[in-house]
Amino acid sequence: MLVSIFNEDVLSDVDLRPREEEVVNEVREREEMVDEGIKELLSSFRLYSLLKAHTKVAAHSSSESYLVEDRNRLSNEVISVAKVLGVGLAVIESDKRDVEFLESRS
């Protein structure tokens, strides 16, 4: 509709994709938001804080990906989301001293 009113020139300078710098900064911010206890427990993974998700942390390595959840907060929704995404679950004890890996997938 804008093109029909203002011609194609109106869209020529519009780029709605985020700049690479913005994406990199957001990823860094998400990594920094992860709890220190979880970082220590899963030190071989890159960890990302998730917003608006059934779980709050995702873990990824070159060969494995997991949703991370506290055992006391584990729900059927988290299990279902992991299955849909084709990732495993890393279930962490509340004291953050032990983790159980379930259904590891790449």
XYZ file of C-alpha atoms in Angstrom:
106
model
C 0.000 0.000 0.000
C 2.880 2.371 0.776
C 4.425 1.645 -2.613
C 1.176 2.477 -4.397
C 0.948 5.804 -2.558
C 4.612 6.899 -2.457
C 6.204 4.776 -5.230
C 8.901 2.176 -4.616
C 11.392 4.792 -3.420
C 9.710 4.861 -0.015
C 11.057 1.359 0.765
C 14.477 1.585 -0.873
C 16.304 2.789 2.250
C 14.461 0.627 4.774
C 16.347 -2.321 6.269
C 14.422 -4.039 9.059
C 17.133 -6.579 9.852
C 19.063 -5.921 13.065
C 22.691 -4.938 12.662
C 25.191 -7.710 13.393
C 26.551 -5.673 16.306
C 23.081 -5.561 17.896
C 22.690 -9.329 17.602
C 26.145 -10.003 19.081
C 25.461 -7.615 21.973
C 22.132 -9.277 22.733
C 23.743 -12.740 22.771
C 26.439 -11.483 25.164
C 23.811 -9.963 27.437
C 21.896 -13.257 27.491
C 25.086 -15.143 28.397
C 25.831 -12.723 31.244
C 22.330 -13.126 32.713
C 22.850 -16.825 33.551
C 23.206 -17.677 37.245
C 26.840 -18.224 38.320
C 26.022 -21.590 39.929
C 24.629 -22.883 36.646
C 27.670 -21.538 34.780
C 29.984 -23.505 37.091
C 27.906 -26.686 36.861
C 27.685 -26.564 33.049
C 31.060 -24.999 32.332
C 31.602 -26.952 29.087
C 28.498 -25.361 27.507
C 27.623 -21.934 26.195
C 24.662 -20.838 28.272
C 21.940 -18.410 27.263
C 19.206 -16.837 29.333
C 15.844 -17.191 27.625
C 13.055 -14.640 27.791
C 9.385 -15.518 27.412
C 10.077 -19.257 27.444
C 8.971 -22.227 29.533
C 12.479 -22.490 30.934
C 14.988 -19.762 31.654
C 18.272 -21.211 30.329
C 19.488 -23.035 27.220
C 22.841 -24.855 27.020
C 24.693 -25.585 23.801
C 27.968 -27.235 22.835
C 29.301 -28.356 19.481
C 27.584 -31.736 19.917
C 24.686 -31.223 22.350
C 21.857 -28.848 23.163
C 19.684 -28.765 26.280
C 16.990 -26.797 27.969
C 18.089 -26.282 31.569
C 15.588 -26.475 34.414
C 15.611 -26.750 38.179
C 14.267 -30.149 39.296
C 11.647 -28.462 41.509
C 10.329 -26.396 38.587
C 10.365 -29.144 35.943
C 6.970 -29.315 34.240
C 5.315 -31.226 31.427
C 5.468 -28.074 29.321
C 9.271 -27.921 29.570
C 9.514 -31.607 28.652
C 7.179 -31.088 25.683
C 9.077 -28.035 24.434
C 12.372 -29.963 24.594
C 10.841 -32.796 22.564
C 9.432 -30.404 19.963
C 12.798 -28.642 19.643
C 14.681 -31.947 19.516
C 16.951 -31.086 22.437
C 17.671 -32.781 25.743
C 16.926 -31.651 29.264
C 19.552 -30.757 31.837
C 17.813 -31.067 35.185
C 19.624 -29.243 37.971
C 19.273 -29.919 41.672
C 18.159 -26.869 43.659
C 21.546 -26.595 45.388
C 23.195 -26.394 41.924
C 25.666 -29.157 42.785
C 24.413 -31.875 40.454
C 22.874 -32.116 37.013
C 21.099 -34.990 35.289
C 21.127 -35.036 31.489
C 18.010 -36.492 29.890
C 17.540 -37.351 26.226
C 20.727 -35.795 24.923
C 20.394 -34.803 21.283
C 22.530 -32.785 18.907
